[in-house]
XYZ file of C-alpha atoms in Angstrom:
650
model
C -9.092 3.322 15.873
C -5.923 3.460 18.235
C -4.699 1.241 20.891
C -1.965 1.695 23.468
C 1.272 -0.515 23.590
C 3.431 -0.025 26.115
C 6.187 -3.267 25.956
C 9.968 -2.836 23.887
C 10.179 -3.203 20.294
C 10.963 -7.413 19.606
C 11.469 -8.980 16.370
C 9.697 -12.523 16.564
C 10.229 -15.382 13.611
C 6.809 -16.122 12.345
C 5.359 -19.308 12.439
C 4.815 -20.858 9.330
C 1.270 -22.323 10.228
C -0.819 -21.127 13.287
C 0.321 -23.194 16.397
C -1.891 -24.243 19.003
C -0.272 -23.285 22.036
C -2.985 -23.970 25.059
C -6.580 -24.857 25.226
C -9.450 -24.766 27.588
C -13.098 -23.945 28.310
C -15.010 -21.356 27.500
C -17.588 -19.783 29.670
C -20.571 -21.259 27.852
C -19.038 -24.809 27.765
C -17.284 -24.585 24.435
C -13.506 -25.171 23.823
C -11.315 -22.042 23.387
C -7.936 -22.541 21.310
C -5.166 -20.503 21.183
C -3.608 -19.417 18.224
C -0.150 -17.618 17.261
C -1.876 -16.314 13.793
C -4.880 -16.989 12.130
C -5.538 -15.872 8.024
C -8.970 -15.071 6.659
C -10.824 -14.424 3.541
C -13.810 -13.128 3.328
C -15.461 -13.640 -0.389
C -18.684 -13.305 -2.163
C -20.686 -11.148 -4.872
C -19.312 -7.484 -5.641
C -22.722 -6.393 -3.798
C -21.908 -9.055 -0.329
C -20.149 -5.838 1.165
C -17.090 -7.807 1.560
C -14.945 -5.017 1.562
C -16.724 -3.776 4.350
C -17.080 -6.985 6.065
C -13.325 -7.307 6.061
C -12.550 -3.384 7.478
C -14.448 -3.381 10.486
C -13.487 -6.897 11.156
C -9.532 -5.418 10.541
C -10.627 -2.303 12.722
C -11.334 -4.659 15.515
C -8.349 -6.565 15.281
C -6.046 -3.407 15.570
C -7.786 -1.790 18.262
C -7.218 -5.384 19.710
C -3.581 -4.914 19.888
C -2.571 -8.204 16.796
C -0.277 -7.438 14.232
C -2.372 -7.434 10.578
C -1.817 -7.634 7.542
C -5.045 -7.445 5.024
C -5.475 -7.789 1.178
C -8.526 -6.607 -0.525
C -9.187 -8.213 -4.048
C -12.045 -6.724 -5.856
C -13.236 -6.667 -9.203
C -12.575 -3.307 -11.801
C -16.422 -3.608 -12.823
C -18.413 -0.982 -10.856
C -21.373 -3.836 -11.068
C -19.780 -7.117 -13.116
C -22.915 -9.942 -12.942
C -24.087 -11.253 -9.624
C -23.086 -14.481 -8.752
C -20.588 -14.804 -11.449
C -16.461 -15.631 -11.195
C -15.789 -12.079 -12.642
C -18.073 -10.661 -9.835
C -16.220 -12.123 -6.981
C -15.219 -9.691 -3.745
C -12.341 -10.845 -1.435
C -10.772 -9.548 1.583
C -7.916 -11.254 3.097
C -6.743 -10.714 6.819
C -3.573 -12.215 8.195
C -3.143 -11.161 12.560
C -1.335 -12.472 14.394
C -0.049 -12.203 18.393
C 3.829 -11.199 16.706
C 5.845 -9.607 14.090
C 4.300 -10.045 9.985
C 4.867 -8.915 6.986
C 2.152 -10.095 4.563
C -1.613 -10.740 4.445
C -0.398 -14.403 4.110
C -0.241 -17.021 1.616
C -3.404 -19.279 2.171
C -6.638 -18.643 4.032
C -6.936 -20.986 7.352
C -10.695 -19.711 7.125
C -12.594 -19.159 4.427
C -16.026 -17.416 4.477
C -17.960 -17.970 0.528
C -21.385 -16.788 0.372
C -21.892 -18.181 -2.601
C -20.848 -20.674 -5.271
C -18.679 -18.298 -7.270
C -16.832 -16.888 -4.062
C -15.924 -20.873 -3.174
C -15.137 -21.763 -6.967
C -12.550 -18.736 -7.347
C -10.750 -19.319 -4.032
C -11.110 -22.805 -3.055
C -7.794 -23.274 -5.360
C -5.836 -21.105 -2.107
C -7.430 -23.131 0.398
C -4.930 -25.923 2.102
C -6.483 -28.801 3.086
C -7.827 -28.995 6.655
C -8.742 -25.361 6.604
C -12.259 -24.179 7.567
C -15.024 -23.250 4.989
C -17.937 -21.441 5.636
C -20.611 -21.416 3.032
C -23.668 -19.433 2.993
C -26.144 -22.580 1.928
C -28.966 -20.306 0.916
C -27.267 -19.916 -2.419
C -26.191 -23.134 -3.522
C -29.431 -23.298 -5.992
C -29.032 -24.733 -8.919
C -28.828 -21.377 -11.025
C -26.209 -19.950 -8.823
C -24.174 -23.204 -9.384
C -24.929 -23.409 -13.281
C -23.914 -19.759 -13.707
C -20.057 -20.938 -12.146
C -20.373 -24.489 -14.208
C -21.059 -26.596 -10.716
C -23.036 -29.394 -12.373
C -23.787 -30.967 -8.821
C -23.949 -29.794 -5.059
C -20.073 -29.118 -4.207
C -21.641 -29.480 -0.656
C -22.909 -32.623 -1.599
C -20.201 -34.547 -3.713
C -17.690 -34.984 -1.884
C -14.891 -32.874 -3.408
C -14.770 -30.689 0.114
C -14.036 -33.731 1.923
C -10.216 -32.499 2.279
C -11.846 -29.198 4.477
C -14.202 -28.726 7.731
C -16.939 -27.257 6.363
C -19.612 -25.050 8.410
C -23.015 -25.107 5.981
C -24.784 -21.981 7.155
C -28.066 -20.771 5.590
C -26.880 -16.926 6.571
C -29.519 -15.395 4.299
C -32.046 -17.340 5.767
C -30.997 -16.648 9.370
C -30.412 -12.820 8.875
C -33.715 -12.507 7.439
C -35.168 -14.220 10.425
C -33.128 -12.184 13.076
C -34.779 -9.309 11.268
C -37.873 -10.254 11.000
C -39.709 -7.312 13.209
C -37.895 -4.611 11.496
C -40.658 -4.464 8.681
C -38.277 -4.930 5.736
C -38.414 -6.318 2.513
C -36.787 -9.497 2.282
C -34.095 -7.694 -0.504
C -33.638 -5.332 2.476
C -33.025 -7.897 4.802
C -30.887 -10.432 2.668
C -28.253 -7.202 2.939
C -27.198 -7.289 6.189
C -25.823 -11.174 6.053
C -22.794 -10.376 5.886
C -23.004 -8.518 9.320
C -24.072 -11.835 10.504
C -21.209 -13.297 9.526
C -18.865 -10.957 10.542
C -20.353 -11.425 13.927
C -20.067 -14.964 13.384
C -17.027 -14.510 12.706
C -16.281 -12.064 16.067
C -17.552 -14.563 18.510
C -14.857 -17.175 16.762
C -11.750 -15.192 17.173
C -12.895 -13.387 19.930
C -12.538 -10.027 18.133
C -14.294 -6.618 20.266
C -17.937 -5.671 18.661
C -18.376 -2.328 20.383
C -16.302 -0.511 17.929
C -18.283 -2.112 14.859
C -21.715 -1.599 16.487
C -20.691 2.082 17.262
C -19.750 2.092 13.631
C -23.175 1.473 12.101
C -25.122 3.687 13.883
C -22.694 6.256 12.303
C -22.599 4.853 9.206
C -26.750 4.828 8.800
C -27.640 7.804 11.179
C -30.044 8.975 8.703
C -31.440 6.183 8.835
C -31.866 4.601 12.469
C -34.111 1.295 11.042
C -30.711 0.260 8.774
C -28.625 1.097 11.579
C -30.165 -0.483 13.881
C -30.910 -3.935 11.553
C -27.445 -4.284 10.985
C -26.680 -4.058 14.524
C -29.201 -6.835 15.205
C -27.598 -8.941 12.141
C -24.096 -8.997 13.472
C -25.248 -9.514 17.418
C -27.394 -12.713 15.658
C -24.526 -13.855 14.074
C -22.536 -13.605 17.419
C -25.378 -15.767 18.966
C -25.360 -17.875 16.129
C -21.507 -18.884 17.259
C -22.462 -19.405 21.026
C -25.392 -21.682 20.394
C -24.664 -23.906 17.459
C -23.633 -26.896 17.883
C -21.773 -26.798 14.567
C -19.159 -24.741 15.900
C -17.695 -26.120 18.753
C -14.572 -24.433 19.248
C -13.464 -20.735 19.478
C -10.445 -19.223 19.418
C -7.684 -16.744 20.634
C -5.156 -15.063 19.172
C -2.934 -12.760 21.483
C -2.243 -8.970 21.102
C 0.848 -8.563 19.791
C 2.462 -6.620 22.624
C 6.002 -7.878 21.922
C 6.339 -6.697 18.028
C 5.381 -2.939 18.813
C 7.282 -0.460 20.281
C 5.932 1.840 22.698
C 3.663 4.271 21.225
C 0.266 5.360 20.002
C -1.107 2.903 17.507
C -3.950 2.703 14.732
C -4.752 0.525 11.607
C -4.170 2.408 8.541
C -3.826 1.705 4.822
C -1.394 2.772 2.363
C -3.460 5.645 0.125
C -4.464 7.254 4.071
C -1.081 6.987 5.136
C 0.288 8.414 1.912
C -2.398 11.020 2.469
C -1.349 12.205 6.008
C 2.394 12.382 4.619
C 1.530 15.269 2.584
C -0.675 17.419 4.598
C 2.425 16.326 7.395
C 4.857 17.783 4.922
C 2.655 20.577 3.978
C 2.594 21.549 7.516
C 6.038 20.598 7.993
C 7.338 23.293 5.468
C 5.027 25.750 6.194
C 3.452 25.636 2.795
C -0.073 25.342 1.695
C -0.500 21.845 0.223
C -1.988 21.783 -3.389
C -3.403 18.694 -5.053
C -4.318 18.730 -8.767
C -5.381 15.577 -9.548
C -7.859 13.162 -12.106
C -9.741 10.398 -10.631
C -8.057 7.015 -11.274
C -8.416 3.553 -9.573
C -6.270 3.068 -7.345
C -4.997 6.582 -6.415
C -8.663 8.180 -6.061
C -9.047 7.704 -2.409
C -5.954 10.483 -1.735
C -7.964 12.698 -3.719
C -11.013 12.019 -1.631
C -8.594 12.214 1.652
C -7.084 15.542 1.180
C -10.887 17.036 0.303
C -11.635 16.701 4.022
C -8.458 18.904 5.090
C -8.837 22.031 4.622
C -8.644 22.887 8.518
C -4.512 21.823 7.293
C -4.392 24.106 4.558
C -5.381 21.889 1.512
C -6.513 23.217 -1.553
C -7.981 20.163 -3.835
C -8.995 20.227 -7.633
C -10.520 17.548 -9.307
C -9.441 18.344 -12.823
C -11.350 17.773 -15.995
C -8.489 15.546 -17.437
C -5.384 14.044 -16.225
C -3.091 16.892 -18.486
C -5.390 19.413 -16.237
C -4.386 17.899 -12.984
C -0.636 18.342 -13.187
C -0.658 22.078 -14.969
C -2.720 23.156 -12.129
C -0.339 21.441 -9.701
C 2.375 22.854 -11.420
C 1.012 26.212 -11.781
C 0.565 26.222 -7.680
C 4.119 25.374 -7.368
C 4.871 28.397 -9.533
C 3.017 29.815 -6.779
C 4.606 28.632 -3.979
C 2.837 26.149 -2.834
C 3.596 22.142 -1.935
C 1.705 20.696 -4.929
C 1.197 17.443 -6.342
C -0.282 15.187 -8.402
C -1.909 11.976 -8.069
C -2.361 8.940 -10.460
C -1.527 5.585 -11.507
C 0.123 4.041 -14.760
C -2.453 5.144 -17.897
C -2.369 9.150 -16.100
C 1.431 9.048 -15.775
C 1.514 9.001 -19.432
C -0.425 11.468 -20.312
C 1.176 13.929 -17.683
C 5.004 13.389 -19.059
C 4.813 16.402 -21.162
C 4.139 18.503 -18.096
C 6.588 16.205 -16.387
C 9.146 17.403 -18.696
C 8.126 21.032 -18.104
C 8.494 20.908 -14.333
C 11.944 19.348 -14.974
C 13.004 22.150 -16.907
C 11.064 25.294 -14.930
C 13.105 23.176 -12.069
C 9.921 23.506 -9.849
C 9.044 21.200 -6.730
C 6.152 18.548 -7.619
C 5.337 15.340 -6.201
C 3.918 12.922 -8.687
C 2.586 10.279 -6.813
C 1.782 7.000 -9.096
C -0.124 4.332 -7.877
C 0.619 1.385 -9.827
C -1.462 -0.837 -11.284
C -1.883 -4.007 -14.365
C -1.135 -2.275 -17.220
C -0.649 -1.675 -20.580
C -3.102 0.722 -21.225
C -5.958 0.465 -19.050
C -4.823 -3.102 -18.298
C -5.963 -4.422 -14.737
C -7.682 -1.591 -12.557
C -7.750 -3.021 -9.556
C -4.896 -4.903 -9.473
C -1.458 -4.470 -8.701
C 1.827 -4.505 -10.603
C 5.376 -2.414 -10.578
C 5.933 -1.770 -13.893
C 5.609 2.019 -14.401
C 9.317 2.086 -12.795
C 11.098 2.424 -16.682
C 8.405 5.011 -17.348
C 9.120 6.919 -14.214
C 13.060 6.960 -14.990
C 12.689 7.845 -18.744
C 9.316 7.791 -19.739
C 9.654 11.932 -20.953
C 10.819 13.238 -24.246
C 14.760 14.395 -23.311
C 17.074 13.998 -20.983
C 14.757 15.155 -17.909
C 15.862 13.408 -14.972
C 13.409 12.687 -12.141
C 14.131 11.317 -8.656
C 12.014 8.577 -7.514
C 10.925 7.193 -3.843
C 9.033 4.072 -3.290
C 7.462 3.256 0.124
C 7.796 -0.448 1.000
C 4.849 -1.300 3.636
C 1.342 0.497 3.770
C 2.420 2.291 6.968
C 6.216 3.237 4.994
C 3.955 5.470 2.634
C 3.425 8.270 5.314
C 7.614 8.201 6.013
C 7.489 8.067 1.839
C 5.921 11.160 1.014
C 7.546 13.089 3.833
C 10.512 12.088 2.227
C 9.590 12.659 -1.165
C 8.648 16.518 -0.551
C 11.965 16.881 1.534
C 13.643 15.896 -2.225
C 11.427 18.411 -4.365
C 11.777 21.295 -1.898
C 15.453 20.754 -0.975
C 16.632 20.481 -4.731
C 13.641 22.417 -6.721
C 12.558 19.482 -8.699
C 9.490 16.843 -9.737
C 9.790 13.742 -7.766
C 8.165 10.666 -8.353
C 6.390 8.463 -5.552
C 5.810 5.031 -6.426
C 3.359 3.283 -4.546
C 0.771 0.332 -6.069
C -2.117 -1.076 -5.791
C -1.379 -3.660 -2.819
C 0.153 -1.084 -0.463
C -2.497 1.559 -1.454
C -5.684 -0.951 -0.506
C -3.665 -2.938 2.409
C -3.313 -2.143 5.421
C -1.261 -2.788 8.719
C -0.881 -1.155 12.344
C 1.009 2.371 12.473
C 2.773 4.179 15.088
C 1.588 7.733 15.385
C 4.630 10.067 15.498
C 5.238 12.969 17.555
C 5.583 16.294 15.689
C 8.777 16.868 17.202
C 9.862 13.409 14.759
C 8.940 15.006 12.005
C 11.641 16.808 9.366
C 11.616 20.361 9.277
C 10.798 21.135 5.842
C 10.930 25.102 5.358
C 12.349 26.712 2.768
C 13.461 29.999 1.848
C 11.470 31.884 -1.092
C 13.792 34.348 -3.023
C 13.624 38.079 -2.031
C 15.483 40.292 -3.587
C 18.687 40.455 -5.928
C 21.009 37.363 -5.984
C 23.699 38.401 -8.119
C 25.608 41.614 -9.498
C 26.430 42.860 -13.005
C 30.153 43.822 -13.940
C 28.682 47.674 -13.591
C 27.636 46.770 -10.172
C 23.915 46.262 -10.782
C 22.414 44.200 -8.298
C 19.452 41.711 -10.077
C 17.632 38.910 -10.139
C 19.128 35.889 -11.340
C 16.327 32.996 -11.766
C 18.935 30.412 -12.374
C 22.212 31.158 -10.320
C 22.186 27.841 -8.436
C 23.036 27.115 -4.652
C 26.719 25.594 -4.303
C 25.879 22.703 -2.853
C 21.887 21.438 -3.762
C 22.732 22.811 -7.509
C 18.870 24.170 -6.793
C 17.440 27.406 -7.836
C 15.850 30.123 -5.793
C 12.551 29.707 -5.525
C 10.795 33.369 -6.561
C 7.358 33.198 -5.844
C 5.002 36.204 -8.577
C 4.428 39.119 -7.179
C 7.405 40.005 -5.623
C 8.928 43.150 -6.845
C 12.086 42.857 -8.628
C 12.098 39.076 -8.845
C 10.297 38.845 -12.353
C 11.265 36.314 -14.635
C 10.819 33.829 -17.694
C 9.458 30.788 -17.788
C 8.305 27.989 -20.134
C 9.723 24.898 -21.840
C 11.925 26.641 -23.851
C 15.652 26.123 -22.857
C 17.084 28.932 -20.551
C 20.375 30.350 -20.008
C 22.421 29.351 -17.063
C 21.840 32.311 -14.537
C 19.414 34.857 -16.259
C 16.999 32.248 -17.326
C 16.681 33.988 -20.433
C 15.711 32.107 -23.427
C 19.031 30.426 -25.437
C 19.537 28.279 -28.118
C 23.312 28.018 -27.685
C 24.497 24.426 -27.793
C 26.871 24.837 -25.156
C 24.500 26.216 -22.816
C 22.116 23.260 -23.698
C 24.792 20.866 -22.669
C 26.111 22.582 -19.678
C 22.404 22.429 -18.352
C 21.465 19.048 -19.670
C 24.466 18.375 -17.789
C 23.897 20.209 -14.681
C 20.414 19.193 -14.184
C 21.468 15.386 -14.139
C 24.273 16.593 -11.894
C 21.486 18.029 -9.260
C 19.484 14.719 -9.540
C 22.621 12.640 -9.211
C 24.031 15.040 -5.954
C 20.687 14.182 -3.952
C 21.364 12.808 -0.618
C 19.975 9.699 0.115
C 20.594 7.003 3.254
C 22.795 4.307 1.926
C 21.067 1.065 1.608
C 21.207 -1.008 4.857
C 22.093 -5.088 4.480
C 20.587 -7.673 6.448
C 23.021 -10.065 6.276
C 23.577 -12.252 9.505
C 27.140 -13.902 9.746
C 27.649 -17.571 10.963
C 29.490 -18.639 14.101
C 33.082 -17.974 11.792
C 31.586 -14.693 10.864
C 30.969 -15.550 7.364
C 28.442 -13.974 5.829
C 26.039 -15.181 2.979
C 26.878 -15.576 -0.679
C 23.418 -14.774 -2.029
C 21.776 -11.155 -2.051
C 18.031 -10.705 -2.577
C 17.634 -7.259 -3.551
C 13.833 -5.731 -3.225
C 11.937 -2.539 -3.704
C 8.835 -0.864 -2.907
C 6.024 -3.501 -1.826
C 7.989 -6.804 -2.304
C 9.549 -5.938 0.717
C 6.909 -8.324 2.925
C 6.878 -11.043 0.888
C 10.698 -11.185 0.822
C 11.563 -10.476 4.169
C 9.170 -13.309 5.303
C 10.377 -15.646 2.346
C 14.176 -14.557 3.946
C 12.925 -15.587 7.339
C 12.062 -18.695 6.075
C 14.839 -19.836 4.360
C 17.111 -19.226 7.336
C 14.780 -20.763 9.575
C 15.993 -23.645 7.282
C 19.433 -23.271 7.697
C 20.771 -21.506 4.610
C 22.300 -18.233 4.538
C 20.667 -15.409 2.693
C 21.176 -11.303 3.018
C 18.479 -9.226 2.014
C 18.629 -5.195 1.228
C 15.376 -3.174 -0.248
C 15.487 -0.262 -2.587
C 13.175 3.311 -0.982
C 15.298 5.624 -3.533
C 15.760 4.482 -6.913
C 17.353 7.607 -8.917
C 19.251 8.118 -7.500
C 20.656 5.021 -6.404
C 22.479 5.150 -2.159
C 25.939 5.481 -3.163
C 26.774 2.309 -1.478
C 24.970 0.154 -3.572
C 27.146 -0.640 -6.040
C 29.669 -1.482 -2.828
C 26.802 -3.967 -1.493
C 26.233 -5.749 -5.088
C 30.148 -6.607 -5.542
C 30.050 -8.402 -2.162
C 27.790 -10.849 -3.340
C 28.471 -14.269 -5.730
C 24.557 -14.120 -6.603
C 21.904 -10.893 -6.978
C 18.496 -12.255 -7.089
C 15.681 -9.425 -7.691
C 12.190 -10.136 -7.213
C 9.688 -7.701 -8.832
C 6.030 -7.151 -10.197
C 7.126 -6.769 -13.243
C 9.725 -7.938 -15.987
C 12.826 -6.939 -14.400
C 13.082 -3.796 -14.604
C 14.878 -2.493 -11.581
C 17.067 -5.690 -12.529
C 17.692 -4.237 -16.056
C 18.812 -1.038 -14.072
C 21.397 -2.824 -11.814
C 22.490 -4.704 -14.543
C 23.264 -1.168 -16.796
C 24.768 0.642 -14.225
C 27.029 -1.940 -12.155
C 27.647 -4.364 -14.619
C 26.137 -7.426 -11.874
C 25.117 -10.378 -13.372
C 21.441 -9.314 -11.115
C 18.754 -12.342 -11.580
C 15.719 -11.276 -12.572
C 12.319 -13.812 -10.466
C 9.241 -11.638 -12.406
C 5.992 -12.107 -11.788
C 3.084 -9.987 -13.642
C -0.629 -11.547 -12.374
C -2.147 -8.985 -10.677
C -1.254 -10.421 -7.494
C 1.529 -9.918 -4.963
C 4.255 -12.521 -4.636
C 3.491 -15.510 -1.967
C 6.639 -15.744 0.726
C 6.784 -19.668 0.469
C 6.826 -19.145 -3.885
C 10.002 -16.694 -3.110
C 11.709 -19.227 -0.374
C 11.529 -21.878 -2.793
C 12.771 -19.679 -5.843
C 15.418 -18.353 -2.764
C 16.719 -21.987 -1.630
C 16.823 -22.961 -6.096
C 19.483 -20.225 -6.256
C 21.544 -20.624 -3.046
C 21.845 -23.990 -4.258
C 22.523 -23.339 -7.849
């Protein structure tokens, strides 16, 4: 879904709670607030369709014109018990009517249709926030199973919240009751009541979501059409009850947008559009060998419905599968790459390896996730970075790009394939779980703002003998890229060796010479090292003597909200703090070891142990300081302030 905005780009501080700025009276009698920003979670069983609850009510809110920010949390089970803690479905949204950066810290609402759903989030909740429980099942087996000896509605420990009981089951199966289904049938659409419960209190548009379920059951009009009844009841329910007295408004966004063509999109579909963009871009066919993983299998499903773009996607028997066919198309000539997350990258590093040496253009795009091993499916984490920079047998040197934002991804992969084509060689792009599942509002670019990608296949003889034969040298590198031609099979006279055996500089032919090994060991680094790369930009505001600060948080891939808005923060307070944020990590901008020496204190925040800290530390000897976290979870922005304000003041 798109919407139009049409005012001049403007950064806005965000609030740090949702301000009411004006109030007045709705048209049915009922008070109407206005908000700056409002957070939600939506949470329940694995089978409540939260997920879906919490996209069309996102879809809305972007065609709406708010700035949005969204977090889905769900469980790795396919099916883990009903109405159990391990079961429980969440969805955040944070909009807002300016400039964010994260699905927010705490929920001001929180919708929990059942006991589990309120007993694993009621620990985010801040008191005074609103609670809406689905009273239908608080039974005492659904409280039992999630160790709720009494009624939480009953005992008092909600006091601190406004809560809003709601029998939803109860009223969807009424509202359906002429639709001759079974009760089972009916008890599924409550969470289309709520979400149009949930409409009629922020104020959000319904003819998008209506138009959406007709699609989404065409085959079958009765579903369709029940759902559509369940979310207008649940609007009703809003208008009439007296239990919910207020509504509210939050403002599009129209000042954090520039001018342009907008539409809500997460990071896997974003990433997804970046490579049939760059497949288009270079003129190339785009080729996707891939395994299904969680949470990289929904590019995979993406770049099935291309083909109109010239896609070509293979859903491998095996993850080793995946990447020789990708690298087999590249052989080819075509754009081809390779999707998976931690566990896949693993067992592809052998091919890895192979690419590096074959010096063919790959993309290996890893969605992060918990690890070791098979570790946390579904959750997110940014440790693969050490395997990405070394995780091979060798020295086989691999540039890496890491997208920062869900909408980043698309500018990501463009980027990515501009590095592989350009300089003939695998490059990693390393996204996670949080940016692949989130989403936020992207700006549609023209083609004319895309990169122009083409490349030059070899075509005939590149060098000449001391007898004046003219051939084929699979290896005789361009002056500046260090890159070799590109030959693709089938063209006469351009035959040559390949394999994982070493080659000989120029002919390519096989050689075990040790000073050939170490002039390419060497020159291969040399390629990865000479890759040209933006230098790394420094928000660093001076004060009124022009001073700037002493303390640099340094940031990469999807830390980047959660810092920037812990940043924002901490100035807000009156401290000085400079931020800069890592796309290109091998190699490093040039400038970067410039930026560190500037500073008296390097603090680097990351979803993992510190590993890009270990990095800084090796190659620029700065005393970086590692703030690690490893739950699952992204950072919160008022967690970093605090750790932010700890070490200014250290």
């Amino acid at each position: 879904m798109t919407s139009q905005v049409s005012s001049p780009a403007e950064q806005t501080d965000a609030a740090l709670v949702g301000e009411q700025r004006a109030s007045g009276n709705g048209a049915e009698g009922k008070e109407v607030r206005r908000l700056d920003r409002v957070i939600i979670r939506f949470a329940g069983d694995s089978g409540d369709g939260m997920q879906l609850t919490g996209d069309r009510f996102t879809s809305e809110t972007a065609s709406f014109g708010n700035d949005l920010s969204t977090l889905p949390n769900f469980p790795a089970e396919i099916r883990a018990p009903a109405g159990t803690l391990p079961g429980v479905s969440s969805f955040q949204l944070h909009f807002a009517d300016h400039d964010i950066l994260t699905p927010g810290d705490a929920p001001n609402v929180l919708v929990a249709m059942n006991p589990a759903a309120l007993k694993a989030n009621i620990g985010d909740v801040p008191r005074g926030a609103d609670i809406i429980v689905n009273t239908d099942e608080f039974t005492k087996r659904p409280m039992a199973k999630v160790g709720y000896a009494t009624s939480p509605l009953e005992d008092g420990s909600l006091e601190a919240y406004h809560v809003h009981p709601v029998p939803l089951t109860t009223l969807t199966i009424e509202a359906l009751k002429d639709f001759g289904l079974s009760r089972k049938e009916a008890e599924r659409s409550k969470n289309m009541f709520a979400l149009g419960l949930l409409s009629w209190m922020y104020h959000r548009p319904t003819e998008g979501t209506e138009a959406f379920l007709r699609a989404k059951f065409a085959k079958k009009p009765d579903i369709a059409e029940a759902n559509v009844t369940a979310f207008r009841a649940g609007w009703n329910f809003g208008e009439t009850t007296e239990d919910f007295a207020v509504s509210y408004e939050v403002a599009p966004a129209t000042k954090a947008f520039p001018t342009g063509t907008y539409r809500n999109i997460s990071g896997n579909l974003a990433l997804s559009y970046g490579l049939i963009a760059a497949g288009r871009q270079a003129d190339l066919p785009l080729y996707l060998g891939s395994y299904p993983i969680t949470p990289a299998s929904d590019i995979l499903h993406e770049l099935s419905k291309h083909k109109n773009f010239g896609v070509r996607t293979f859903q491998a028997e095996d993850e080793i599968a995946g990447i020789g066919a990708a690298l087999g198309a590249a052989f080819g000539g075509a754009l081809a790459v390779t999707t998976t997350s931690g566990p896949g990258v693993a067992l592809k590093s052998e091919t890895i390896g192979l690419a590096v040496s074959l010096e063919l253009p790959l993309l290996v795009v890893d969605i992060q996730r918990g690890g070791p091993s098979t570790g946390l499916p579904t959750k997110t984490e940014q440790a693969d970075l050490l395997q990405a920079m070394y995780g091979r047998n060798g020295e086989a040197p691999v540039p890496i790009v890491a997208p920062r934002t869900p909408a980043d991804c698309f500018d990501a992969a463009l980027d990515a394939a501009r590095i592989a084509l350009t300089y003939r060689t695998p490059v990693f792009l390393l996204s996670d779980g949080y940016l692949a599942n989130g989403s936020e509002p992207w700006r549609i670019p023209d083609v004319d703002e895309l990169p122009d990608l083409r490349v030059q296949f070899a075509s005939g003889p590149n060098h000449q003998l001391a007898d004046g034969t003219e051939v084929f040298w699979p290896y005789k590198r361009d002056g500046q890229t260090l890159a070799r031609p590109w030959a693709v099979p089938g063209t006469p006279g351009l035959e040559h060796r390949i394999g994982g055996i070493e080659k000989q500089d120029g002919t390519g032919n096989i050689s075990y010479d040790p000073a050939n090994h170490d002039f390419m060991v060497r020159t291969r680094q040399a390629k990865i090292d000479g890759i040209e790369v933006p230098d790394i930009a420094v928000d660093d505001p001076a004060d009124d003597s022009g001073r700037g600060a002493d303390t640099l948080v340094l940031g990469w891939g999807s830390t980047y909200g959660p810092i920037t808005a812990a940043v924002r923060r901490v100035r807000r307070s009156g401290e000085r703090i400079a931020q800069a944020h890592l796309r290109h990590l091998n190699p490093f901008p040039r400038n970067l070891g410039e930026v560190l020496a500037r500073y008296d204190k390097v603090i680097v925040p990351e979803m993992n142990l510190g590993q890009l800290a270990t990095l800084v530390r090796a190659r620029y000897l700065v005393d970086a300081r590692s703030h690690t976290q490893v739950s699952g979870m992204p950072f919160k922005a008022e967690q970093l302030a605090e750790v932010f304000k700890e070490a200014i003041n250290d």
